[in-house]
């Protein structure tokens, strides 16, 4: 059902059931099997199967952060499989009139956010998540974000950056590739990747300024805003990239 081409089957039934059962502990004790199947499905032939596998995988990773039931190596292994898919996916449509929501970029960003909260991952993995998101922004496949993907990426980046293990160079160095790519731009129509990247960074700037709140699936509430460590350095580094095409930015 999670791979069904009918959106009412996939998005309205299979996904909410799996997400709620995972978040509420119904599937505790089976997270390893479920996560393995979802990572395997990231190689499915159908785009909806791949994107919804990433979305449910995010819930599994978040649940393990609560239960700590998985072996230590399992989440990093899932991250490797997810990284291979998210970096190389070329069907980035947000919505299709027949298939409904696909949202590869946004669902992948939600998975990045979940991995960013996992205590199983250390600094090298966190740096990898930041670099992976840059890879995704630069590989636009000609698709201009039209369904809030930039906000989801900003939220994901802010979530990774909230981890106190990251140093200032860790928290800002990943921006160097984006800065170089934007600085190399020429006059003329703005390519999709540049618009996507700048809008995502603008969303990240807001999150760094206001803090990051996380949804608690057990209560349905948002928790208090959590400040991003090194907030001044991160905010200044993001603003420096945004200022490249927008010289009027203070």
Coordinates of C-alpha atoms in Angstrom, one line a residue:
X1 CA 0.0 0.0 0.0
X2 CA 2.9 2.4 0.7
X3 CA 4.0 2.0 -2.9
X4 CA 0.5 2.2 -4.4
X5 CA 0.0 4.6 -7.3
X6 CA -3.3 5.7 -5.9
X7 CA -2.7 8.6 -3.5
X8 CA -5.7 7.8 -1.4
X9 CA -4.2 4.4 -0.7
X10 CA -0.7 5.5 -0.1
X11 CA -0.9 9.0 1.3
X12 CA -4.2 8.9 3.1
X13 CA -4.1 5.3 4.5
X14 CA -0.7 3.5 4.4
X15 CA 1.5 6.4 5.4
X16 CA -0.5 7.7 8.4
X17 CA -1.0 4.2 9.8
X18 CA 2.7 3.4 9.5
X19 CA 3.8 6.8 10.8
X20 CA 1.4 6.8 13.8
X21 CA 2.1 3.1 14.7
X22 CA 5.8 3.8 14.6
X23 CA 5.7 7.0 16.6
X24 CA 3.4 5.5 19.3
X25 CA 5.4 2.4 19.8
X26 CA 3.1 -0.1 18.2
X27 CA 6.0 -1.3 16.0
X28 CA 8.6 -1.4 18.8
X29 CA 10.6 -4.6 18.5
X30 CA 10.2 -4.5 14.7
X31 CA 12.0 -1.3 13.8
X32 CA 15.0 -3.2 12.5
X33 CA 13.0 -5.2 10.0
X34 CA 10.9 -2.2 9.0
X35 CA 13.9 0.1 8.5
X36 CA 15.7 -2.6 6.4
X37 CA 12.7 -3.0 4.1
X38 CA 12.4 0.8 3.7
X39 CA 16.0 1.2 2.8
X40 CA 15.7 -1.6 0.3
X41 CA 12.7 0.1 -1.2
X42 CA 14.7 3.3 -1.9
X43 CA 15.8 1.3 -5.0
X44 CA 12.3 0.6 -6.2
X45 CA 11.3 1.3 -9.8
X46 CA 8.4 3.6 -8.9
X47 CA 9.1 7.1 -7.6
X48 CA 6.2 7.1 -5.1
X49 CA 7.6 3.9 -3.5
X50 CA 11.1 5.5 -3.1
X51 CA 9.9 8.8 -1.7
X52 CA 7.4 7.4 0.8
X53 CA 10.0 4.9 1.9
X54 CA 12.3 7.8 2.9
X55 CA 9.4 9.5 4.7
X56 CA 8.6 6.4 6.9
X57 CA 12.2 5.7 7.4
X58 CA 12.4 9.1 9.1
X59 CA 9.8 8.0 11.7
X60 CA 11.7 4.8 12.3
X61 CA 14.9 6.7 13.0
X62 CA 13.1 9.1 15.3
X63 CA 11.5 6.2 17.2
X64 CA 14.9 4.5 17.8
X65 CA 16.1 7.8 19.3
X66 CA 13.5 7.2 22.0
X67 CA 13.7 3.4 22.4
X68 CA 17.4 2.8 21.6
X69 CA 16.4 -0.7 20.6
X70 CA 18.5 -1.0 17.5
X71 CA 22.1 -2.2 17.2
X72 CA 24.6 0.8 17.1
X73 CA 25.5 0.1 13.5
X74 CA 22.0 -0.1 12.1
X75 CA 21.2 3.7 11.8
X76 CA 24.6 4.5 10.2
X77 CA 24.0 1.7 7.7
X78 CA 20.6 3.1 6.9
X79 CA 22.1 6.5 6.5
X80 CA 24.5 5.1 3.8
X81 CA 21.6 3.7 1.9
X82 CA 19.5 6.8 2.2
X83 CA 22.5 9.0 1.1
X84 CA 23.0 7.0 -2.1
X85 CA 19.3 7.5 -3.0
X86 CA 18.9 11.2 -2.0
X87 CA 22.0 12.4 -3.7
X88 CA 21.2 10.7 -7.0
X89 CA 17.4 10.9 -7.3
X90 CA 16.4 12.6 -10.5
X91 CA 12.6 12.6 -10.3
X92 CA 12.1 15.7 -8.1
X93 CA 8.4 16.4 -8.8
X94 CA 6.6 17.7 -5.8
X95 CA 3.1 16.8 -7.0
X96 CA 1.7 14.7 -9.9
X97 CA -1.9 15.0 -11.1
X98 CA -2.2 11.2 -11.2
X99 CA 0.1 10.0 -8.4
X100 CA -0.5 12.8 -6.0
X101 CA 2.3 13.9 -3.6
X102 CA 5.8 12.6 -4.5
X103 CA 8.0 15.2 -2.9
X104 CA 11.4 13.5 -3.1
X105 CA 13.3 16.6 -2.0
X106 CA 10.9 17.3 0.9
X107 CA 10.6 13.7 2.1
X108 CA 14.4 13.4 1.9
X109 CA 14.8 16.6 3.9
X110 CA 12.5 15.1 6.6
X111 CA 14.8 12.0 6.7
X112 CA 17.8 14.3 7.0
X113 CA 16.1 16.0 10.0
X114 CA 15.4 12.6 11.6
X115 CA 19.0 11.4 11.1
X116 CA 20.2 14.7 12.5
X117 CA 18.4 14.0 15.8
X118 CA 19.7 10.4 16.1
X119 CA 22.2 9.9 19.0
X120 CA 23.6 7.0 16.9
X121 CA 25.4 9.5 14.6
X122 CA 28.5 11.3 15.5
X123 CA 30.3 14.4 14.0
X124 CA 31.5 12.7 10.8
X125 CA 27.9 11.6 10.0
X126 CA 26.5 15.0 10.8
X127 CA 29.0 16.7 8.5
X128 CA 28.0 14.2 5.9
X129 CA 24.3 15.2 6.3
X130 CA 25.2 18.8 5.7
X131 CA 27.3 18.0 2.6
X132 CA 24.6 15.7 1.3
X133 CA 22.0 18.5 1.5
X134 CA 24.4 20.7 -0.5
X135 CA 24.7 17.9 -3.1
X136 CA 21.0 17.7 -3.3
X137 CA 20.7 21.5 -3.8
X138 CA 23.2 21.6 -6.5
X139 CA 21.7 18.6 -8.4
X140 CA 18.4 20.2 -9.2
X141 CA 17.5 18.1 -12.3
X142 CA 16.0 21.3 -13.7
X143 CA 13.2 21.3 -11.0
X144 CA 12.3 24.6 -9.3
X145 CA 11.0 24.1 -5.9
X146 CA 7.3 24.8 -5.9
X147 CA 5.8 23.0 -2.9
X148 CA 7.7 24.2 0.2
X149 CA 10.8 22.1 -0.4
X150 CA 13.0 25.0 0.5
X151 CA 11.4 25.4 4.0
X152 CA 11.7 21.6 4.6
X153 CA 15.4 21.8 3.7
X154 CA 15.9 24.8 6.0
X155 CA 14.3 23.0 8.8
X156 CA 16.4 19.9 8.2
X157 CA 19.7 21.9 8.1
X158 CA 18.8 23.7 11.3
X159 CA 18.0 20.4 13.0
X160 CA 21.4 19.0 12.1
X161 CA 23.1 22.3 13.2
X162 CA 21.5 22.1 16.6
X163 CA 23.8 19.3 17.6
X164 CA 26.3 20.7 20.1
X165 CA 29.1 18.3 18.9
X166 CA 29.6 20.4 15.8
X167 CA 32.3 23.1 16.0
X168 CA 32.1 26.4 14.3
X169 CA 34.1 25.2 11.3
X170 CA 31.8 22.1 11.1
X171 CA 28.7 24.3 11.3
X172 CA 29.8 26.8 8.6
X173 CA 32.3 25.0 6.3
X174 CA 29.6 23.2 4.4
X175 CA 28.5 26.5 3.0
X176 CA 31.7 27.0 1.1
X177 CA 30.6 25.0 -2.0
X178 CA 27.3 26.9 -2.2
X179 CA 29.1 30.2 -1.8
X180 CA 31.5 29.3 -4.6
X181 CA 28.8 28.2 -6.9
X182 CA 26.7 31.3 -6.3
X183 CA 29.7 33.6 -6.7
X184 CA 30.5 32.0 -10.1
X185 CA 27.0 32.9 -11.5
X186 CA 26.7 35.1 -14.5
X187 CA 24.0 37.6 -15.5
X188 CA 20.9 36.1 -17.0
X189 CA 18.1 33.8 -16.0
X190 CA 18.6 32.3 -12.5
X191 CA 19.1 28.5 -12.7
X192 CA 16.8 26.4 -10.7
X193 CA 19.5 25.1 -8.4
X194 CA 20.6 28.7 -7.5
X195 CA 17.0 29.8 -6.7
X196 CA 16.4 26.6 -4.7
X197 CA 19.6 27.0 -2.7
X198 CA 19.1 30.7 -1.9
X199 CA 15.5 30.1 -0.8
X200 CA 16.6 27.2 1.4
X201 CA 19.3 29.3 3.0
X202 CA 16.8 32.1 3.6
X203 CA 14.6 29.6 5.4
X204 CA 17.6 28.3 7.4
X205 CA 18.4 31.9 8.4
X206 CA 14.9 32.3 9.9
X207 CA 15.4 29.0 11.8
X208 CA 18.7 30.1 13.2
X209 CA 17.2 33.4 14.3
X210 CA 14.1 32.0 15.9
X211 CA 15.3 28.5 17.0
X212 CA 14.1 25.1 16.1
X213 CA 10.9 23.4 17.5
X214 CA 10.3 19.7 17.1
X215 CA 7.0 17.9 16.9
X216 CA 6.4 15.3 19.6
X217 CA 4.4 12.5 18.0
X218 CA 3.4 11.2 21.4
X219 CA 1.5 14.3 22.3
X220 CA 0.9 16.0 19.0
X221 CA 2.6 19.2 20.3
X222 CA 5.6 21.2 19.4
X223 CA 8.3 21.6 22.0
X224 CA 10.0 24.8 22.9
X225 CA 12.3 26.5 20.5
X226 CA 15.9 25.2 20.8
X227 CA 18.7 27.6 19.9
X228 CA 21.3 26.6 17.3
X229 CA 24.7 26.5 18.8
X230 CA 27.2 29.0 17.3
X231 CA 24.1 30.9 16.2
X232 CA 26.0 34.1 15.4
X233 CA 28.6 32.4 13.3
X234 CA 26.0 30.3 11.4
X235 CA 23.8 33.3 10.8
X236 CA 26.7 35.4 9.6
X237 CA 27.9 32.6 7.3
X238 CA 24.5 32.1 5.8
X239 CA 24.0 35.8 5.3
X240 CA 27.3 36.1 3.5
X241 CA 26.0 33.6 0.9
X242 CA 22.7 35.3 0.6
X243 CA 24.4 38.7 0.2
X244 CA 26.2 37.5 -3.0
X245 CA 23.2 38.1 -5.3
X246 CA 21.3 40.4 -2.9
X247 CA 23.9 43.1 -2.2
X248 CA 21.3 45.2 -0.4
X249 CA 21.1 42.7 2.5
X250 CA 22.4 44.2 5.7

